[in-house]
Amino acid sequence: LLQCEIIISLGIGKICSSPSSLLQLAMVVSIQKELSASDEIIESFSTITIDDDYSCAADVRNHDKNSKIDISPIKLQYKLKVSIFDPLFSDNECEVCRSLGFMVSDENMKGKHPALKYKTCFVMPHCPYRLYVNLLWANWDNLENVVILGNR
């Protein structure tokens, strides 16, 4: 797992309206941090807020008193690349992910993501069975480079 070249996160859900999806996003950031070498840190700053109306904004510094969830500023961004996709993401959710330094995919590959030359860590919490099947078939000849973190 420590040799992963990239993290690909699939299916974490609506981070602007689901506290559990927001926790899954935090898990991706934590995995990125753990897999990054300590000398690969870039300065960055972002804040994510979810309010009672389920709107979502990145780089919000003046929070209203009705905020349901407020994540502390993230002051470190790691060089280990993260690509993230969920077909349910709104434009705001894509912007939040970009503010964290993540690459947001526009294409729904339906789990058929190829692993790279080195290990690729796929974070797939709560994904449907068919995504796991598609991922395994797409990498059948390269399974030694596939690491899956999921719960199915």
PDB file of N, CA and C in Angstrom, residues 1-8 80 113-122 139 142-147:
ATOM      1  N   LEU A   1       0.825  -1.200   0.000  1.00  0.00           N
ATOM      2  CA  LEU A   1       0.000   0.000   0.000  1.00  0.00           C
ATOM      3  C   LEU A   1       0.865   1.258   0.000  1.00  0.00           C
ATOM      4  N   LEU A   2       2.033   1.210   0.625  1.00  0.00           N
ATOM      5  CA  LEU A   2       2.878   2.394   0.710  1.00  0.00           C
ATOM      6  C   LEU A   2       3.487   2.795  -0.617  1.00  0.00           C
ATOM      7  N   GLN A   3       3.417   1.935  -1.622  1.00  0.00           N
ATOM      8  CA  GLN A   3       4.001   2.235  -2.921  1.00  0.00           C
ATOM      9  C   GLN A   3       2.986   2.797  -3.900  1.00  0.00           C
ATOM     10  N   CYS A   4       1.806   3.129  -3.448  1.00  0.00           N
ATOM     11  CA  CYS A   4       0.765   3.604  -4.352  1.00  0.00           C
ATOM     12  C   CYS A   4       1.194   4.887  -5.043  1.00  0.00           C
ATOM     13  N   GLU A   5       0.889   4.947  -6.334  1.00  0.00           N
ATOM     14  CA  GLU A   5       1.228   6.094  -7.161  1.00  0.00           C
ATOM     15  C   GLU A   5       0.091   7.116  -7.203  1.00  0.00           C
ATOM     16  N   ILE A   6      -1.130   6.614  -7.085  1.00  0.00           N
ATOM     17  CA  ILE A   6      -2.302   7.473  -7.155  1.00  0.00           C
ATOM     18  C   ILE A   6      -3.431   6.832  -6.349  1.00  0.00           C
ATOM     19  N   ILE A   7      -4.322   7.668  -5.865  1.00  0.00           N
ATOM     20  CA  ILE A   7      -5.543   7.194  -5.209  1.00  0.00           C
ATOM     21  C   ILE A   7      -6.698   7.543  -6.139  1.00  0.00           C
ATOM     22  N   ILE A   8      -7.531   6.570  -6.424  1.00  0.00           N
ATOM     23  CA  ILE A   8      -8.743   6.811  -7.207  1.00  0.00           C
ATOM     24  C   ILE A   8      -9.922   6.523  -6.293  1.00  0.00           C
ATOM     25  N   LEU A  80       0.819  13.301  -3.423  1.00  0.00           N
ATOM     26  CA  LEU A  80       0.237  12.063  -3.921  1.00  0.00           C
ATOM     27  C   LEU A  80      -1.107  12.410  -4.539  1.00  0.00           C
ATOM     28  N   HIS A 113     -11.507   1.493 -14.423  1.00  0.00           N
ATOM     29  CA  HIS A 113     -10.290   2.299 -14.316  1.00  0.00           C
ATOM     30  C   HIS A 113      -9.073   1.382 -14.350  1.00  0.00           C
ATOM     31  N   PRO A 114      -8.130   1.642 -15.238  1.00  0.00           N
ATOM     32  CA  PRO A 114      -6.927   0.815 -15.246  1.00  0.00           C
ATOM     33  C   PRO A 114      -5.970   1.222 -14.122  1.00  0.00           C
ATOM     34  N   ALA A 115      -5.350   0.229 -13.513  1.00  0.00           N
ATOM     35  CA  ALA A 115      -4.292   0.516 -12.541  1.00  0.00           C
ATOM     36  C   ALA A 115      -3.074   0.999 -13.324  1.00  0.00           C
ATOM     37  N   LEU A 116      -2.230   1.731 -12.657  1.00  0.00           N
ATOM     38  CA  LEU A 116      -1.062   2.284 -13.325  1.00  0.00           C
ATOM     39  C   LEU A 116       0.118   1.329 -13.238  1.00  0.00           C
ATOM     40  N   LYS A 117       1.285   1.812 -13.652  1.00  0.00           N
ATOM     41  CA  LYS A 117       2.498   0.996 -13.634  1.00  0.00           C
ATOM     42  C   LYS A 117       2.825   0.509 -12.224  1.00  0.00           C
ATOM     43  N   TYR A 118       2.578   1.369 -11.234  1.00  0.00           N
ATOM     44  CA  TYR A 118       2.772   1.012  -9.843  1.00  0.00           C
ATOM     45  C   TYR A 118       1.400   0.843  -9.198  1.00  0.00           C
ATOM     46  N   LYS A 119       1.383   0.498  -7.949  1.00  0.00           N
ATOM     47  CA  LYS A 119       0.111   0.238  -7.273  1.00  0.00           C
ATOM     48  C   LYS A 119      -0.807   1.459  -7.296  1.00  0.00           C
ATOM     49  N   THR A 120      -2.063   1.172  -7.551  1.00  0.00           N
ATOM     50  CA  THR A 120      -3.106   2.186  -7.540  1.00  0.00           C
ATOM     51  C   THR A 120      -4.076   1.817  -6.425  1.00  0.00           C
ATOM     52  N   CYS A 121      -4.319   2.760  -5.537  1.00  0.00           N
ATOM     53  CA  CYS A 121      -5.235   2.536  -4.416  1.00  0.00           C
ATOM     54  C   CYS A 121      -6.622   3.030  -4.818  1.00  0.00           C
ATOM     55  N   PHE A 122      -7.572   2.115  -4.883  1.00  0.00           N
ATOM     56  CA  PHE A 122      -8.955   2.445  -5.201  1.00  0.00           C
ATOM     57  C   PHE A 122      -9.745   2.506  -3.896  1.00  0.00           C
ATOM     58  N   ASN A 139      -8.619  -4.829 -14.844  1.00  0.00           N
ATOM     59  CA  ASN A 139      -7.231  -4.981 -14.388  1.00  0.00           C
ATOM     60  C   ASN A 139      -6.827  -6.442 -14.216  1.00  0.00           C
ATOM     61  N   ASN A 142      -3.326  -7.270 -14.398  1.00  0.00           N
ATOM     62  CA  ASN A 142      -2.476  -6.350 -13.648  1.00  0.00           C
ATOM     63  C   ASN A 142      -2.925  -6.255 -12.183  1.00  0.00           C
ATOM     64  N   LEU A 143      -3.488  -7.331 -11.647  1.00  0.00           N
ATOM     65  CA  LEU A 143      -4.040  -7.287 -10.295  1.00  0.00           C
ATOM     66  C   LEU A 143      -2.995  -7.011  -9.213  1.00  0.00           C
ATOM     67  N   GLU A 144      -1.730  -7.280  -9.489  1.00  0.00           N
ATOM     68  CA  GLU A 144      -0.702  -7.018  -8.494  1.00  0.00           C
ATOM     69  C   GLU A 144      -0.553  -5.528  -8.210  1.00  0.00           C
ATOM     70  N   ASN A 145      -1.084  -4.685  -9.087  1.00  0.00           N
ATOM     71  CA  ASN A 145      -1.012  -3.232  -8.892  1.00  0.00           C
ATOM     72  C   ASN A 145      -2.326  -2.618  -8.416  1.00  0.00           C
ATOM     73  N   VAL A 146      -3.258  -3.452  -7.995  1.00  0.00           N
ATOM     74  CA  VAL A 146      -4.568  -2.981  -7.566  1.00  0.00           C
ATOM     75  C   VAL A 146      -4.710  -3.176  -6.059  1.00  0.00           C
ATOM     76  N   VAL A 147      -5.001  -2.087  -5.364  1.00  0.00           N
ATOM     77  CA  VAL A 147      -5.337  -2.134  -3.934  1.00  0.00           C
ATOM     78  C   VAL A 147      -6.728  -1.538  -3.820  1.00  0.00           C
TER      79      VAL A 147
END
